[in-house]
Amino acid sequence: MKLPAPPTEKSFPSPLHHPRVATVIGRWLAAAVTICFLTGLYSYFLQDTPGWLPVPSRPANLYRVTQGLHVLSGIVAVPLLLAKLWTVYPKLFAKPPWPPSRQALATMLERASILVLVSAMALELFIGFVNTLQWYPWPFPFRQTHYALAWIIVGALLVHLAVKLPLIRANWRRTAEKAPDSLPPAITGLTRRGLFRTVAGAATLVGVTSVGQSAPAFGPLAVLAPRKPNIGPQGLPVNRTAEAAGVTGIDENWRFLIMGPKQLSYSLDQLRALPQSRSELPIACVEGWSQGARWEGIRIRDLLELAGAPAQSRVRVVSMEKGGFYATSELPEEFAADPLTLLALRLNGGELALDHGFPARIIAPNRPGVLQTKWVHRLEVIT
């Protein structure tokens, strides 16, 4: 029995596989990837700020917006990537030019860049989504791997765009010669315009049903969001519990220390007796969820003044947490001097719950939640 001939690119005549379709969906995907990359870069530098990079403390809600956009654009990129791959998969069956030539070399370079791009993007989106669930079933560090993959994606994407630039230019706009939407529908009965609407609708649907974790107005629709921002002790979720951090509370001998030009020591009652301030600031976490709250405590700049340190001082914050990546954090000068930055003792009108950092925690504007250190017992003035 004669075996059927292997498929070729011409075996897929559907107009839905036209370069114009790939170009349109590619533009949408490129926009999502660009937003995701830039907002992710901002988050990375907030957590690991180089000395040469000034990071502003205002607007106070900036990180809440950027990280919400980061996770949202990553989620929206999933259906866009699947649609893009579907439109171009017949290219897998195209035979490379032979004998070897410049055209063959360009084709090989293109296919290599696509392999790297698709593999890196699929892995990036997968581990990013799993991170929102706070599940880490791999041995490598998430943040460093996520950051490295982002640069690999950008590099592979630039190579891919350079190779495909003539084709992209030719299909960037509808031409009068034969507009794509005037072509007959595919075998499925779906026209190109119908495909565009379906893909855009799918991306919008997953976006609307997940954005509620960072945009309260969409909270009731957030059926795909892994976290409900207003659910938890005192109306805030908890990522790392006191039990997980090895913190059981304090006794009557507990002291809060400030290590500066003056060495100061306070009991909890003495901290409560100091002048108190209020700040309305969100907790905005790298997983994309955020929730506003009312905080009361002592301004960090007031504590620095008591210790004889200038307000424009860099401060190391030390937690009672046992181990973990964020048992200590640093407040750059701009954040330490900001009047909204507090050593918070109260949350939403009540004493801090243990899981929210009792007896004291840091709350500052425009900061990732992992740097809003809980269970603080010492401040160290660095400069």
JSON list of N, CA and C in Angstrom, two decimals, residues 50-98:
[
{"chain": "A", "resi": 50, "resn": "PRO", "atom": "N", "xyz": [20.17, 48.92, 41.43]},
{"chain": "A", "resi": 50, "resn": "PRO", "atom": "CA", "xyz": [21.58, 49.30, 41.29]},
{"chain": "A", "resi": 50, "resn": "PRO", "atom": "C", "xyz": [21.82, 50.66, 41.92]},
{"chain": "A", "resi": 51, "resn": "GLY", "atom": "N", "xyz": [23.04, 50.88, 42.39]},
{"chain": "A", "resi": 51, "resn": "GLY", "atom": "CA", "xyz": [23.35, 52.14, 43.06]},
{"chain": "A", "resi": 51, "resn": "GLY", "atom": "C", "xyz": [23.19, 53.36, 42.17]},
{"chain": "A", "resi": 52, "resn": "TRP", "atom": "N", "xyz": [23.33, 53.19, 40.86]},
{"chain": "A", "resi": 52, "resn": "TRP", "atom": "CA", "xyz": [23.26, 54.33, 39.95]},
{"chain": "A", "resi": 52, "resn": "TRP", "atom": "C", "xyz": [21.83, 54.68, 39.55]},
{"chain": "A", "resi": 53, "resn": "LEU", "atom": "N", "xyz": [20.87, 53.83, 39.92]},
{"chain": "A", "resi": 53, "resn": "LEU", "atom": "CA", "xyz": [19.49, 54.03, 39.45]},
{"chain": "A", "resi": 53, "resn": "LEU", "atom": "C", "xyz": [18.64, 54.64, 40.55]},
{"chain": "A", "resi": 54, "resn": "PRO", "atom": "N", "xyz": [18.23, 55.91, 40.41]},
{"chain": "A", "resi": 54, "resn": "PRO", "atom": "CA", "xyz": [17.32, 56.50, 41.40]},
{"chain": "A", "resi": 54, "resn": "PRO", "atom": "C", "xyz": [15.91, 55.97, 41.21]},
{"chain": "A", "resi": 55, "resn": "VAL", "atom": "N", "xyz": [15.28, 55.54, 42.29]},
{"chain": "A", "resi": 55, "resn": "VAL", "atom": "CA", "xyz": [13.92, 55.02, 42.22]},
{"chain": "A", "resi": 55, "resn": "VAL", "atom": "C", "xyz": [13.02, 55.95, 43.03]},
{"chain": "A", "resi": 56, "resn": "PRO", "atom": "N", "xyz": [12.03, 56.57, 42.42]},
{"chain": "A", "resi": 56, "resn": "PRO", "atom": "CA", "xyz": [11.19, 57.52, 43.14]},
{"chain": "A", "resi": 56, "resn": "PRO", "atom": "C", "xyz": [10.20, 56.80, 44.06]},
{"chain": "A", "resi": 57, "resn": "SER", "atom": "N", "xyz": [9.83, 57.47, 45.13]},
{"chain": "A", "resi": 57, "resn": "SER", "atom": "CA", "xyz": [8.83, 56.91, 46.03]},
{"chain": "A", "resi": 57, "resn": "SER", "atom": "C", "xyz": [7.41, 57.31, 45.63]},
{"chain": "A", "resi": 58, "resn": "ARG", "atom": "N", "xyz": [7.28, 58.22, 44.71]},
{"chain": "A", "resi": 58, "resn": "ARG", "atom": "CA", "xyz": [5.97, 58.65, 44.22]},
{"chain": "A", "resi": 58, "resn": "ARG", "atom": "C", "xyz": [5.90, 58.48, 42.70]},
{"chain": "A", "resi": 59, "resn": "PRO", "atom": "N", "xyz": [4.73, 58.30, 42.11]},
{"chain": "A", "resi": 59, "resn": "PRO", "atom": "CA", "xyz": [3.42, 58.17, 42.75]},
{"chain": "A", "resi": 59, "resn": "PRO", "atom": "C", "xyz": [3.34, 56.95, 43.67]},
{"chain": "A", "resi": 60, "resn": "ALA", "atom": "N", "xyz": [2.58, 57.11, 44.73]},
{"chain": "A", "resi": 60, "resn": "ALA", "atom": "CA", "xyz": [2.52, 56.07, 45.75]},
{"chain": "A", "resi": 60, "resn": "ALA", "atom": "C", "xyz": [1.97, 54.76, 45.22]},
{"chain": "A", "resi": 61, "resn": "ASN", "atom": "N", "xyz": [1.09, 54.83, 44.22]},
{"chain": "A", "resi": 61, "resn": "ASN", "atom": "CA", "xyz": [0.45, 53.63, 43.67]},
{"chain": "A", "resi": 61, "resn": "ASN", "atom": "C", "xyz": [1.11, 53.13, 42.40]},
{"chain": "A", "resi": 62, "resn": "LEU", "atom": "N", "xyz": [2.29, 53.66, 42.06]},
{"chain": "A", "resi": 62, "resn": "LEU", "atom": "CA", "xyz": [2.91, 53.31, 40.79]},
{"chain": "A", "resi": 62, "resn": "LEU", "atom": "C", "xyz": [3.18, 51.81, 40.67]},
{"chain": "A", "resi": 63, "resn": "TYR", "atom": "N", "xyz": [3.76, 51.21, 41.70]},
{"chain": "A", "resi": 63, "resn": "TYR", "atom": "CA", "xyz": [4.06, 49.78, 41.61]},
{"chain": "A", "resi": 63, "resn": "TYR", "atom": "C", "xyz": [2.78, 48.95, 41.53]},
{"chain": "A", "resi": 64, "resn": "ARG", "atom": "N", "xyz": [1.76, 49.40, 42.20]},
{"chain": "A", "resi": 64, "resn": "ARG", "atom": "CA", "xyz": [0.47, 48.70, 42.13]},
{"chain": "A", "resi": 64, "resn": "ARG", "atom": "C", "xyz": [-0.02, 48.62, 40.69]},
{"chain": "A", "resi": 65, "resn": "VAL", "atom": "N", "xyz": [0.13, 49.73, 39.96]},
{"chain": "A", "resi": 65, "resn": "VAL", "atom": "CA", "xyz": [-0.32, 49.78, 38.56]},
{"chain": "A", "resi": 65, "resn": "VAL", "atom": "C", "xyz": [0.61, 48.96, 37.67]},
{"chain": "A", "resi": 66, "resn": "THR", "atom": "N", "xyz": [1.93, 49.17, 37.80]},
{"chain": "A", "resi": 66, "resn": "THR", "atom": "CA", "xyz": [2.87, 48.50, 36.90]},
{"chain": "A", "resi": 66, "resn": "THR", "atom": "C", "xyz": [2.86, 46.99, 37.08]},
{"chain": "A", "resi": 67, "resn": "GLN", "atom": "N", "xyz": [2.79, 46.53, 38.33]},
{"chain": "A", "resi": 67, "resn": "GLN", "atom": "CA", "xyz": [2.80, 45.08, 38.53]},
{"chain": "A", "resi": 67, "resn": "GLN", "atom": "C", "xyz": [1.47, 44.45, 38.15]},
{"chain": "A", "resi": 68, "resn": "GLY", "atom": "N", "xyz": [0.39, 45.19, 38.34]},
{"chain": "A", "resi": 68, "resn": "GLY", "atom": "CA", "xyz": [-0.89, 44.71, 37.85]},
{"chain": "A", "resi": 68, "resn": "GLY", "atom": "C", "xyz": [-0.87, 44.56, 36.34]},
{"chain": "A", "resi": 69, "resn": "LEU", "atom": "N", "xyz": [-0.28, 45.55, 35.65]},
{"chain": "A", "resi": 69, "resn": "LEU", "atom": "CA", "xyz": [-0.15, 45.48, 34.19]},
{"chain": "A", "resi": 69, "resn": "LEU", "atom": "C", "xyz": [0.78, 44.34, 33.77]},
{"chain": "A", "resi": 70, "resn": "HIS", "atom": "N", "xyz": [1.81, 44.10, 34.56]},
{"chain": "A", "resi": 70, "resn": "HIS", "atom": "CA", "xyz": [2.77, 43.04, 34.24]},
{"chain": "A", "resi": 70, "resn": "HIS", "atom": "C", "xyz": [2.08, 41.68, 34.22]},
{"chain": "A", "resi": 71, "resn": "VAL", "atom": "N", "xyz": [1.36, 41.38, 35.26]},
{"chain": "A", "resi": 71, "resn": "VAL", "atom": "CA", "xyz": [0.68, 40.09, 35.34]},
{"chain": "A", "resi": 71, "resn": "VAL", "atom": "C", "xyz": [-0.46, 40.02, 34.32]},
{"chain": "A", "resi": 72, "resn": "LEU", "atom": "N", "xyz": [-1.19, 41.12, 34.17]},
{"chain": "A", "resi": 72, "resn": "LEU", "atom": "CA", "xyz": [-2.31, 41.13, 33.22]},
{"chain": "A", "resi": 72, "resn": "LEU", "atom": "C", "xyz": [-1.81, 40.91, 31.78]},
{"chain": "A", "resi": 73, "resn": "SER", "atom": "N", "xyz": [-0.75, 41.61, 31.38]},
{"chain": "A", "resi": 73, "resn": "SER", "atom": "CA", "xyz": [-0.24, 41.45, 30.02]},
{"chain": "A", "resi": 73, "resn": "SER", "atom": "C", "xyz": [0.32, 40.05, 29.81]},
{"chain": "A", "resi": 74, "resn": "GLY", "atom": "N", "xyz": [0.90, 39.46, 30.86]},
{"chain": "A", "resi": 74, "resn": "GLY", "atom": "CA", "xyz": [1.38, 38.09, 30.73]},
{"chain": "A", "resi": 74, "resn": "GLY", "atom": "C", "xyz": [0.25, 37.10, 30.54]},
{"chain": "A", "resi": 75, "resn": "ILE", "atom": "N", "xyz": [-0.84, 37.30, 31.25]},
{"chain": "A", "resi": 75, "resn": "ILE", "atom": "CA", "xyz": [-2.00, 36.42, 31.10]},
{"chain": "A", "resi": 75, "resn": "ILE", "atom": "C", "xyz": [-2.63, 36.59, 29.72]},
{"chain": "A", "resi": 76, "resn": "VAL", "atom": "N", "xyz": [-2.78, 37.84, 29.28]},
{"chain": "A", "resi": 76, "resn": "VAL", "atom": "CA", "xyz": [-3.37, 38.10, 27.96]},
{"chain": "A", "resi": 76, "resn": "VAL", "atom": "C", "xyz": [-2.49, 37.54, 26.84]},
{"chain": "A", "resi": 77, "resn": "ALA", "atom": "N", "xyz": [-1.18, 37.49, 27.07]},
{"chain": "A", "resi": 77, "resn": "ALA", "atom": "CA", "xyz": [-0.26, 36.99, 26.04]},
{"chain": "A", "resi": 77, "resn": "ALA", "atom": "C", "xyz": [-0.48, 35.51, 25.74]},
{"chain": "A", "resi": 78, "resn": "VAL", "atom": "N", "xyz": [-1.06, 34.76, 26.67]},
{"chain": "A", "resi": 78, "resn": "VAL", "atom": "CA", "xyz": [-1.22, 33.31, 26.47]},
{"chain": "A", "resi": 78, "resn": "VAL", "atom": "C", "xyz": [-2.12, 33.01, 25.27]},
{"chain": "A", "resi": 79, "resn": "PRO", "atom": "N", "xyz": [-3.38, 33.51, 25.22]},
{"chain": "A", "resi": 79, "resn": "PRO", "atom": "CA", "xyz": [-4.19, 33.22, 24.03]},
{"chain": "A", "resi": 79, "resn": "PRO", "atom": "C", "xyz": [-3.62, 33.85, 22.77]},
{"chain": "A", "resi": 80, "resn": "LEU", "atom": "N", "xyz": [-2.95, 35.00, 22.89]},
{"chain": "A", "resi": 80, "resn": "LEU", "atom": "CA", "xyz": [-2.35, 35.62, 21.71]},
{"chain": "A", "resi": 80, "resn": "LEU", "atom": "C", "xyz": [-1.21, 34.77, 21.16]},
{"chain": "A", "resi": 81, "resn": "LEU", "atom": "N", "xyz": [-0.40, 34.20, 22.04]},
{"chain": "A", "resi": 81, "resn": "LEU", "atom": "CA", "xyz": [0.69, 33.34, 21.59]},
{"chain": "A", "resi": 81, "resn": "LEU", "atom": "C", "xyz": [0.15, 32.08, 20.92]},
{"chain": "A", "resi": 82, "resn": "LEU", "atom": "N", "xyz": [-0.88, 31.48, 21.50]},
{"chain": "A", "resi": 82, "resn": "LEU", "atom": "CA", "xyz": [-1.47, 30.28, 20.90]},
{"chain": "A", "resi": 82, "resn": "LEU", "atom": "C", "xyz": [-2.05, 30.58, 19.52]},
{"chain": "A", "resi": 83, "resn": "ALA", "atom": "N", "xyz": [-2.72, 31.73, 19.39]},
{"chain": "A", "resi": 83, "resn": "ALA", "atom": "CA", "xyz": [-3.29, 32.10, 18.09]},
{"chain": "A", "resi": 83, "resn": "ALA", "atom": "C", "xyz": [-2.20, 32.37, 17.07]},
{"chain": "A", "resi": 84, "resn": "LYS", "atom": "N", "xyz": [-1.14, 33.04, 17.50]},
{"chain": "A", "resi": 84, "resn": "LYS", "atom": "CA", "xyz": [-0.03, 33.32, 16.60]},
{"chain": "A", "resi": 84, "resn": "LYS", "atom": "C", "xyz": [0.61, 32.02, 16.11]},
{"chain": "A", "resi": 85, "resn": "LEU", "atom": "N", "xyz": [0.84, 31.08, 17.02]},
{"chain": "A", "resi": 85, "resn": "LEU", "atom": "CA", "xyz": [1.45, 29.80, 16.63]},
{"chain": "A", "resi": 85, "resn": "LEU", "atom": "C", "xyz": [0.54, 29.04, 15.67]},
{"chain": "A", "resi": 86, "resn": "TRP", "atom": "N", "xyz": [-0.77, 29.12, 15.89]},
{"chain": "A", "resi": 86, "resn": "TRP", "atom": "CA", "xyz": [-1.69, 28.40, 15.01]},
{"chain": "A", "resi": 86, "resn": "TRP", "atom": "C", "xyz": [-1.65, 28.97, 13.59]},
{"chain": "A", "resi": 87, "resn": "THR", "atom": "N", "xyz": [-1.54, 30.28, 13.48]},
{"chain": "A", "resi": 87, "resn": "THR", "atom": "CA", "xyz": [-1.55, 30.87, 12.14]},
{"chain": "A", "resi": 87, "resn": "THR", "atom": "C", "xyz": [-0.30, 30.52, 11.34]},
{"chain": "A", "resi": 88, "resn": "VAL", "atom": "N", "xyz": [0.82, 30.26, 12.00]},
{"chain": "A", "resi": 88, "resn": "VAL", "atom": "CA", "xyz": [2.09, 30.06, 11.27]},
{"chain": "A", "resi": 88, "resn": "VAL", "atom": "C", "xyz": [2.58, 28.61, 11.29]},
{"chain": "A", "resi": 89, "resn": "TYR", "atom": "N", "xyz": [1.85, 27.70, 11.95]},
{"chain": "A", "resi": 89, "resn": "TYR", "atom": "CA", "xyz": [2.40, 26.34, 12.06]},
{"chain": "A", "resi": 89, "resn": "TYR", "atom": "C", "xyz": [2.60, 25.64, 10.72]},
{"chain": "A", "resi": 90, "resn": "PRO", "atom": "N", "xyz": [1.86, 25.99, 9.64]},
{"chain": "A", "resi": 90, "resn": "PRO", "atom": "CA", "xyz": [2.18, 25.35, 8.35]},
{"chain": "A", "resi": 90, "resn": "PRO", "atom": "C", "xyz": [3.62, 25.58, 7.90]},
{"chain": "A", "resi": 91, "resn": "LYS", "atom": "N", "xyz": [4.26, 26.65, 8.39]},
{"chain": "A", "resi": 91, "resn": "LYS", "atom": "CA", "xyz": [5.65, 26.91, 8.03]},
{"chain": "A", "resi": 91, "resn": "LYS", "atom": "C", "xyz": [6.59, 25.80, 8.49]},
{"chain": "A", "resi": 92, "resn": "LEU", "atom": "N", "xyz": [6.14, 25.01, 9.47]},
{"chain": "A", "resi": 92, "resn": "LEU", "atom": "CA", "xyz": [6.96, 23.89, 9.94]},
{"chain": "A", "resi": 92, "resn": "LEU", "atom": "C", "xyz": [7.20, 22.88, 8.82]},
{"chain": "A", "resi": 93, "resn": "PHE", "atom": "N", "xyz": [6.30, 22.85, 7.84]},
{"chain": "A", "resi": 93, "resn": "PHE", "atom": "CA", "xyz": [6.38, 21.85, 6.78]},
{"chain": "A", "resi": 93, "resn": "PHE", "atom": "C", "xyz": [7.01, 22.42, 5.50]},
{"chain": "A", "resi": 94, "resn": "ALA", "atom": "N", "xyz": [7.50, 23.65, 5.60]},
{"chain": "A", "resi": 94, "resn": "ALA", "atom": "CA", "xyz": [8.18, 24.24, 4.44]},
{"chain": "A", "resi": 94, "resn": "ALA", "atom": "C", "xyz": [9.59, 23.69, 4.33]},
{"chain": "A", "resi": 95, "resn": "LYS", "atom": "N", "xyz": [10.00, 23.32, 3.15]},
{"chain": "A", "resi": 95, "resn": "LYS", "atom": "CA", "xyz": [11.34, 22.79, 2.94]},
{"chain": "A", "resi": 95, "resn": "LYS", "atom": "C", "xyz": [12.33, 23.94, 2.81]},
{"chain": "A", "resi": 96, "resn": "PRO", "atom": "N", "xyz": [13.45, 23.85, 3.52]},
{"chain": "A", "resi": 96, "resn": "PRO", "atom": "CA", "xyz": [14.44, 24.92, 3.41]},
{"chain": "A", "resi": 96, "resn": "PRO", "atom": "C", "xyz": [15.08, 24.93, 2.03]},
{"chain": "A", "resi": 97, "resn": "PRO", "atom": "N", "xyz": [15.50, 26.10, 1.55]},
{"chain": "A", "resi": 97, "resn": "PRO", "atom": "CA", "xyz": [16.14, 26.18, 0.23]},
{"chain": "A", "resi": 97, "resn": "PRO", "atom": "C", "xyz": [17.37, 25.29, 0.16]},
{"chain": "A", "resi": 98, "resn": "TRP", "atom": "N", "xyz": [17.57, 24.69, -0.97]},
{"chain": "A", "resi": 98, "resn": "TRP", "atom": "CA", "xyz": [18.74, 23.82, -1.18]},
{"chain": "A", "resi": 98, "resn": "TRP", "atom": "C", "xyz": [19.19, 23.95, -2.63]}
]
